[in-house]
Coordinates of C-alpha atoms and ligand atoms in Angstrom, one line a residue:
M1 CA 10.8 31.8 0.0
V2 CA 10.9 31.6 3.8
V3 CA 8.6 28.9 5.1
N4 CA 6.6 30.1 8.0
S5 CA 6.8 27.4 10.6
H6 CA 3.3 28.3 11.9
S7 CA 1.7 27.4 8.6
V8 CA 3.2 23.9 8.6
K9 CA 1.7 21.0 10.4
T10 CA 4.1 18.1 10.7
L11 CA 3.0 14.4 10.8
T12 CA 4.2 14.2 14.4
E13 CA 2.0 17.1 15.5
F14 CA -0.9 15.7 13.5
I15 CA -0.8 12.2 15.0
I16 CA -0.4 13.5 18.5
E17 CA -3.5 15.8 18.0
R18 CA -5.5 12.8 16.7
Q19 CA -4.6 10.6 19.6
S20 CA -7.8 11.6 21.4
D21 CA -9.8 9.9 18.6
F22 CA -8.9 6.6 20.2
K23 CA -10.6 6.5 23.6
Y24 CA -8.6 3.8 25.2
S25 CA -5.3 4.4 23.5
K26 CA -2.4 5.0 25.7
G27 CA -0.4 6.5 22.8
E28 CA 1.0 3.2 21.4
L29 CA -0.5 3.7 17.9
T30 CA 0.8 7.3 17.9
R31 CA 4.3 6.0 18.6
L32 CA 3.9 3.2 16.1
L33 CA 3.1 5.6 13.3
S34 CA 5.9 7.8 14.3
D35 CA 8.3 4.8 14.2
I36 CA 7.1 4.0 10.7
S37 CA 7.7 7.6 9.6
I38 CA 11.3 7.5 10.9
A39 CA 12.1 4.3 8.9
A40 CA 10.4 5.9 5.9
K41 CA 12.8 8.9 6.0
I42 CA 15.8 6.5 6.1
V43 CA 14.5 4.5 3.1
H44 CA 13.7 7.8 1.3
R45 CA 17.4 8.8 1.8
E46 CA 18.7 5.5 0.5
V47 CA 16.3 5.3 -2.5
N48 CA 17.3 8.8 -3.5
K49 CA 20.9 7.8 -3.9
A50 CA 20.1 4.6 -5.8
G51 CA 21.5 6.2 -9.0
L52 CA 24.9 6.4 -7.3
V53 CA 25.2 2.6 -7.3
D54 CA 28.1 2.6 -9.7
I55 CA 30.0 4.9 -7.4
L56 CA 28.9 3.4 -4.1
G57 CA 29.0 -0.2 -5.4
P58 CA 26.3 -2.7 -6.5
A59 CA 24.4 -4.8 -4.1
G60 CA 26.5 -7.5 -2.5
T61 CA 29.8 -5.6 -2.7
E62 CA 31.5 -3.3 -0.3
N63 CA 31.1 0.5 -0.8
I64 CA 33.9 3.0 -0.3
Q65 CA 33.2 3.2 3.4
G66 CA 33.8 -0.6 3.6
E67 CA 30.1 -1.3 4.3
V68 CA 28.3 -4.1 2.5
V69 CA 25.8 -2.6 0.0
Q70 CA 22.4 -4.3 0.2
K71 CA 19.6 -4.7 -2.2
L72 CA 17.1 -1.9 -1.4
D73 CA 14.3 -4.4 -0.7
N74 CA 16.4 -5.9 2.1
F75 CA 17.6 -2.6 3.3
A76 CA 14.0 -1.2 3.6
N77 CA 12.9 -4.5 5.2
E78 CA 15.6 -4.2 7.9
Q79 CA 14.9 -0.5 8.5
F80 CA 11.2 -1.0 9.2
I81 CA 11.8 -4.1 11.3
A82 CA 14.4 -2.3 13.4
A83 CA 12.1 0.7 13.9
L84 CA 9.2 -1.5 15.0
R85 CA 11.4 -3.6 17.2
A86 CA 12.9 -0.5 18.9
G87 CA 9.4 1.0 19.4
G88 CA 8.0 -2.0 21.3
E89 CA 4.4 -1.5 20.3
V90 CA 4.4 -4.5 17.9
C91 CA 4.6 -8.1 18.8
A92 CA 5.1 -9.5 15.3
I93 CA 5.5 -8.5 11.7
T94 CA 4.6 -10.2 8.4
S95 CA 6.8 -8.9 5.6
E96 CA 6.9 -9.7 1.9
E97 CA 10.6 -10.4 2.3
N98 CA 10.2 -13.0 5.1
K99 CA 8.6 -16.4 4.6
E100 CA 7.6 -16.7 8.3
I101 CA 6.2 -14.3 10.9
I102 CA 8.9 -12.2 12.5
N103 CA 8.5 -12.3 16.2
L104 CA 9.4 -9.3 18.3
A105 CA 8.2 -10.6 21.7
L106 CA 11.1 -12.7 22.7
N107 CA 12.1 -14.6 25.9
G108 CA 8.6 -14.7 27.4
E109 CA 8.0 -11.0 27.1
E110 CA 4.4 -9.9 26.9
G111 CA 4.8 -8.2 23.5
G112 CA 3.2 -5.2 22.0
K113 CA -0.6 -4.8 21.3
Y114 CA -0.3 -4.6 17.6
V115 CA 0.9 -6.6 14.6
V116 CA 2.1 -5.1 11.3
C117 CA 1.9 -6.6 7.7
M118 CA 4.2 -4.8 5.2
D119 CA 5.6 -4.6 1.8
P120 CA 8.8 -2.8 2.6
L121 CA 9.6 -1.8 -1.0
D122 CA 6.9 -2.0 -3.6
G123 CA 7.9 -1.8 -7.2
S124 CA 11.5 -2.4 -6.4
S125 CA 12.3 -3.5 -9.9
N126 CA 11.7 0.1 -10.9
I127 CA 14.5 1.4 -8.8
D128 CA 17.2 1.0 -11.6
S129 CA 15.2 3.2 -14.0
N130 CA 14.4 6.0 -11.5
V131 CA 10.7 5.2 -11.4
S132 CA 8.6 5.7 -8.2
T133 CA 8.5 3.0 -5.6
G134 CA 6.7 2.7 -2.3
T135 CA 6.1 1.0 1.1
I136 CA 2.8 -0.4 2.2
F137 CA 1.8 -1.1 5.8
A138 CA -1.2 -2.5 7.6
I139 CA -1.7 -2.4 11.4
Y140 CA -4.0 -4.7 13.4
R141 CA -4.7 -5.1 17.1
R142 CA -3.5 -8.5 18.1
V143 CA -6.2 -11.1 18.9
S144 CA -3.9 -13.5 20.8
L145 CA -3.5 -12.4 24.5
S146 CA 0.2 -12.0 24.9
G147 CA 3.7 -13.4 24.1
E148 CA 4.7 -14.2 20.6
G149 CA 2.5 -12.9 17.7
K150 CA 0.6 -15.8 16.2
L151 CA -0.9 -16.7 12.8
E152 CA -4.4 -15.8 14.0
D153 CA -3.1 -12.2 14.6
M154 CA -2.0 -12.0 11.0
L155 CA -5.0 -13.7 9.3
Q156 CA -7.5 -11.1 10.3
K157 CA -9.9 -9.7 7.7
G158 CA -9.1 -6.3 6.3
S159 CA -12.3 -5.0 7.9
Q160 CA -10.5 -5.3 11.2
L161 CA -7.7 -2.9 10.3
V162 CA -6.8 -0.3 12.9
A163 CA -4.6 1.7 10.5
A164 CA -2.9 1.5 7.1
G165 CA -0.7 3.6 5.0
Y166 CA 1.7 3.9 2.1
I167 CA 4.8 5.9 1.5
I168 CA 5.6 6.9 -2.1
Y169 CA 9.2 7.6 -3.0
G170 CA 8.6 9.7 -6.1
S171 CA 9.3 13.1 -7.5
S172 CA 8.7 14.0 -3.9
S173 CA 8.1 11.5 -1.1
M174 CA 4.7 11.3 0.6
L175 CA 3.3 9.4 3.5
V176 CA -0.5 8.8 3.2
Y177 CA -2.4 7.0 6.0
T178 CA -5.7 6.4 7.6
T179 CA -6.9 5.2 11.0
G180 CA -10.5 4.8 9.7
R181 CA -11.4 8.5 10.0
G182 CA -10.5 9.7 6.5
V183 CA -7.2 9.8 4.7
N184 CA -4.4 12.4 5.1
G185 CA -1.3 12.9 3.0
F186 CA 2.0 14.4 4.1
T187 CA 4.9 15.4 1.9
L188 CA 8.4 15.1 3.0
D189 CA 10.2 18.5 3.1
P190 CA 13.8 17.3 2.9
S191 CA 15.1 20.7 4.0
I192 CA 13.6 20.2 7.5
G193 CA 13.4 16.4 7.4
E194 CA 9.7 16.4 8.3
F195 CA 6.6 15.0 6.6
C196 CA 4.2 18.0 6.4
L197 CA 0.4 17.9 6.0
S198 CA -0.1 18.7 2.3
H199 CA -3.2 16.6 1.3
P200 CA -5.8 16.9 4.2
Q201 CA -8.9 14.7 3.9
M202 CA -8.0 13.1 0.6
K203 CA -11.0 12.1 -1.5
I204 CA -10.7 9.9 -4.7
P205 CA -13.0 11.2 -7.5
K206 CA -16.1 9.1 -7.8
D207 CA -15.4 8.5 -11.5
G208 CA -12.3 8.9 -13.7
R209 CA -10.9 8.2 -17.1
I210 CA -7.7 6.4 -16.4
Y211 CA -7.4 2.6 -16.4
S212 CA -4.3 0.9 -15.1
I213 CA -3.5 -2.7 -15.9
N214 CA -0.7 -4.6 -17.5
Q215 CA -2.4 -4.9 -20.9
G216 CA 0.6 -6.8 -22.3
Y217 CA -1.0 -9.9 -20.6
F218 CA -4.3 -9.4 -22.5
V219 CA -4.3 -12.9 -23.9
H220 CA -4.1 -14.3 -20.4
F221 CA -7.1 -12.4 -19.0
S222 CA -10.6 -13.7 -18.4
D223 CA -13.4 -12.6 -20.7
G224 CA -14.8 -10.2 -18.1
V225 CA -11.4 -8.3 -18.0
K226 CA -11.0 -8.4 -21.8
K227 CA -14.5 -7.0 -22.4
Y228 CA -13.8 -4.2 -19.7
I229 CA -10.6 -3.3 -21.5
K230 CA -12.4 -3.1 -24.8
Y231 CA -15.1 -0.9 -23.1
C232 CA -12.3 1.5 -21.9
Q233 CA -11.0 1.8 -25.5
E234 CA -14.4 2.4 -27.2
E235 CA -15.4 5.9 -28.3
D236 CA -18.4 7.3 -26.4
E237 CA -19.0 11.0 -25.9
T238 CA -21.4 10.8 -22.9
T239 CA -18.9 8.7 -20.8
N240 CA -15.9 10.5 -22.1
R241 CA -14.3 7.4 -23.6
P242 CA -11.8 6.2 -24.8
Y243 CA -10.1 6.4 -21.4
S244 CA -6.3 6.8 -20.9
L245 CA -4.1 3.9 -20.0
R246 CA -1.4 4.6 -17.4
Y247 CA 0.6 1.7 -15.9
I248 CA 3.7 2.5 -13.9
G249 CA 4.3 -1.0 -12.5
S250 CA 4.5 0.2 -8.9
M251 CA 1.2 -0.4 -7.4
V252 CA 1.6 2.3 -4.8
A253 CA 2.4 4.9 -7.5
D254 CA -0.5 3.8 -9.8
I255 CA -2.9 3.9 -6.9
H256 CA -1.6 7.2 -5.6
R257 CA -2.1 8.8 -9.0
N258 CA -5.6 7.4 -9.2
M259 CA -6.3 8.8 -5.7
I260 CA -5.5 12.3 -7.0
K261 CA -6.9 12.1 -10.6
G262 CA -9.5 9.3 -10.4
G263 CA -9.1 5.9 -12.1
V264 CA -9.1 2.2 -11.7
F265 CA -6.2 -0.1 -11.0
I266 CA -6.6 -3.8 -11.9
Y267 CA -4.4 -6.8 -11.3
P268 CA -6.7 -9.7 -12.3
T269 CA -6.3 -13.4 -12.4
T270 CA -4.3 -14.6 -15.4
S271 CA -4.0 -18.0 -17.0
D272 CA -0.5 -18.1 -15.4
S273 CA -1.5 -16.7 -12.0
P274 CA -4.9 -18.1 -11.2
S275 CA -5.0 -16.0 -7.9
G276 CA -3.5 -12.9 -9.5
K277 CA -0.1 -11.5 -8.4
L278 CA -0.7 -9.1 -5.5
R279 CA -0.7 -10.1 -1.9
L280 CA -3.8 -9.8 0.3
L281 CA -2.2 -9.1 3.7
Y282 CA 0.3 -6.4 2.8
E283 CA -0.6 -5.0 -0.6
C284 CA -4.4 -5.4 -1.2
N285 CA -5.9 -5.0 2.3
P286 CA -4.1 -1.8 3.3
L287 CA -4.6 -0.1 0.0
A288 CA -8.3 -1.2 -0.1
F289 CA -8.7 0.3 3.4
I290 CA -7.1 3.6 2.3
V291 CA -9.1 3.8 -1.0
E292 CA -12.4 3.0 0.8
Q293 CA -11.6 5.7 3.4
A294 CA -11.1 8.1 0.6
G295 CA -14.5 7.3 -0.8
G296 CA -13.5 4.6 -3.4
K297 CA -14.0 0.9 -3.7
A298 CA -11.8 -2.3 -3.8
S299 CA -13.0 -5.8 -4.8
N300 CA -11.6 -9.0 -6.2
G301 CA -14.1 -8.6 -9.1
F302 CA -17.0 -10.1 -7.1
E303 CA -16.5 -9.4 -3.4
R304 CA -15.2 -6.6 -1.2
I305 CA -11.4 -7.1 -0.6
L306 CA -11.8 -6.2 3.1
D307 CA -14.4 -8.9 3.7
L308 CA -12.1 -11.8 2.4
Q309 CA -10.9 -14.2 5.1
P310 CA -7.2 -14.6 4.7
E311 CA -5.9 -18.2 4.8
E312 CA -2.1 -17.8 4.5
L313 CA 0.5 -15.1 5.1
H314 CA 1.5 -14.6 1.4
Q315 CA -1.9 -15.3 -0.2
R316 CA -2.5 -13.7 -3.5
V317 CA -5.7 -12.1 -4.7
P318 CA -7.0 -10.4 -7.8
I319 CA -7.8 -6.7 -7.3
F320 CA -10.0 -4.0 -8.9
I321 CA -9.5 -0.8 -6.9
G322 CA -10.1 2.9 -7.3
S323 CA -13.0 5.3 -8.2
T324 CA -16.3 3.7 -7.2
E325 CA -18.0 4.0 -10.5
M326 CA -15.1 2.5 -12.5
V327 CA -14.7 -0.4 -10.1
E328 CA -18.5 -1.1 -10.3
Q329 CA -18.4 -1.0 -14.1
A330 CA -15.6 -3.5 -14.2
E331 CA -17.4 -5.7 -11.7
A332 CA -20.5 -5.6 -14.0
F333 CA -18.3 -7.1 -16.8
M334 CA -16.9 -9.7 -14.5
K335 CA -20.3 -10.8 -13.4
Q336 CA -21.6 -11.0 -16.9
Y337 CA -18.5 -12.7 -18.6
S338 CA -16.3 -14.2 -15.9
A339 CA -18.9 -15.9 -13.7
E340 CA -16.5 -18.2 -11.8
T341 CA -15.8 -16.8 -8.3
V342 CA -12.2 -16.6 -7.1
S343 CA -12.2 -16.8 -3.3
Ligands
AHG1 P1 7.0 -5.8 -5.5 O1 8.1 -4.9 -6.0 O2 6.7 -5.5 -4.0 O3 7.2 -7.3 -5.7 O4 5.6 -5.5 -6.2 C1 5.5 -5.3 -7.6 C2 4.1 -5.4 -7.9 C3 3.3 -4.1 -8.0 O5 3.8 -3.0 -7.3 C4 3.0 -3.9 -9.4 O6 1.8 -3.3 -9.6 C5 3.1 -5.2 -10.0 O7 4.0 -6.0 -9.2 C6 3.6 -5.2 -11.4 O8 3.5 -6.5 -11.9 P2 3.6 -6.8 -13.5 O9 5.1 -6.6 -13.9 O10 3.2 -8.3 -13.6 O11 2.7 -5.9 -14.2
MN2 MN1 4.6 -5.0 -3.9
MN3 MN1 8.1 -5.5 -2.4

């Protein structure tokens, strides 16, 4: 089939068209999103040859070109940092892979207007078994005036997000993002090297019949979560139960599937992890913003994720995210059986 170039809208064309949505923008956000998409293509290329590791050499060794082969988390981290550094729109980054803030405004420079929080490779333990992985990013306008990015720039509530997105490296690679005016999804066409608009104005179904949780930890869950899981497993014709359980173990992939099919993804507190596992700044907030923009809901079981005040860079938070009706049903169980609040 010959693809008609006039029927395809690339991500670059789309973000330039949308620039006028931001009255006072001089194009920095447009460039920033475009920088992210370039790093995403490079990570896509590397993730797609991960199966060749025995030929190219395992992490830490030299490959046949004499280059040191890195772990893909580190590789992805470096690619995104390099793209954002080169772009100049960002003064600082918080990354899952770095304990401290990465400052990009050096030597007394004014620094870019934005900060980025990111999980450069989500679900990286799935790489070896050829299961989907992802990247998550959150973009805030800095609150400090100039120079180095500061902690206060990073510890903004999710409700202050300017833009957020994820990339899924799956059976095809997609970039999905929002700037607070709906969610749009772009699929990478490797033959032309462009993300093309494939899922305009994504809407998550209001209700669904997929629940997604690591049920292996059942004994470690609170009563509210246990009762909700039992509810999902009960037979009831009017609500179409029992529901299906799907758990990939890559949050991006589980949430992406639920965006398309409807469902709820839960990573609750456990007796081992009293704040849950997932990170507020670069996993939960950006995905909560996207899911809300698609018409869904995200909470910690009691309160809206986007209203939580972050206190530290790598803070963890329990999360219930997805189709509004399913999240609300789970919240009802939490309220009734797990009364203790978590924030
Ligand atoms: P990461 O690879 O960035 O550390 O994230 C993995 C996360 C998330 O993607 C996934 O949903 C969760 O860890 C799975 O955790 P369990 O193995 O505890 O279920
Ligand atoms: Mn992650
Ligand atoms: Mn990660």
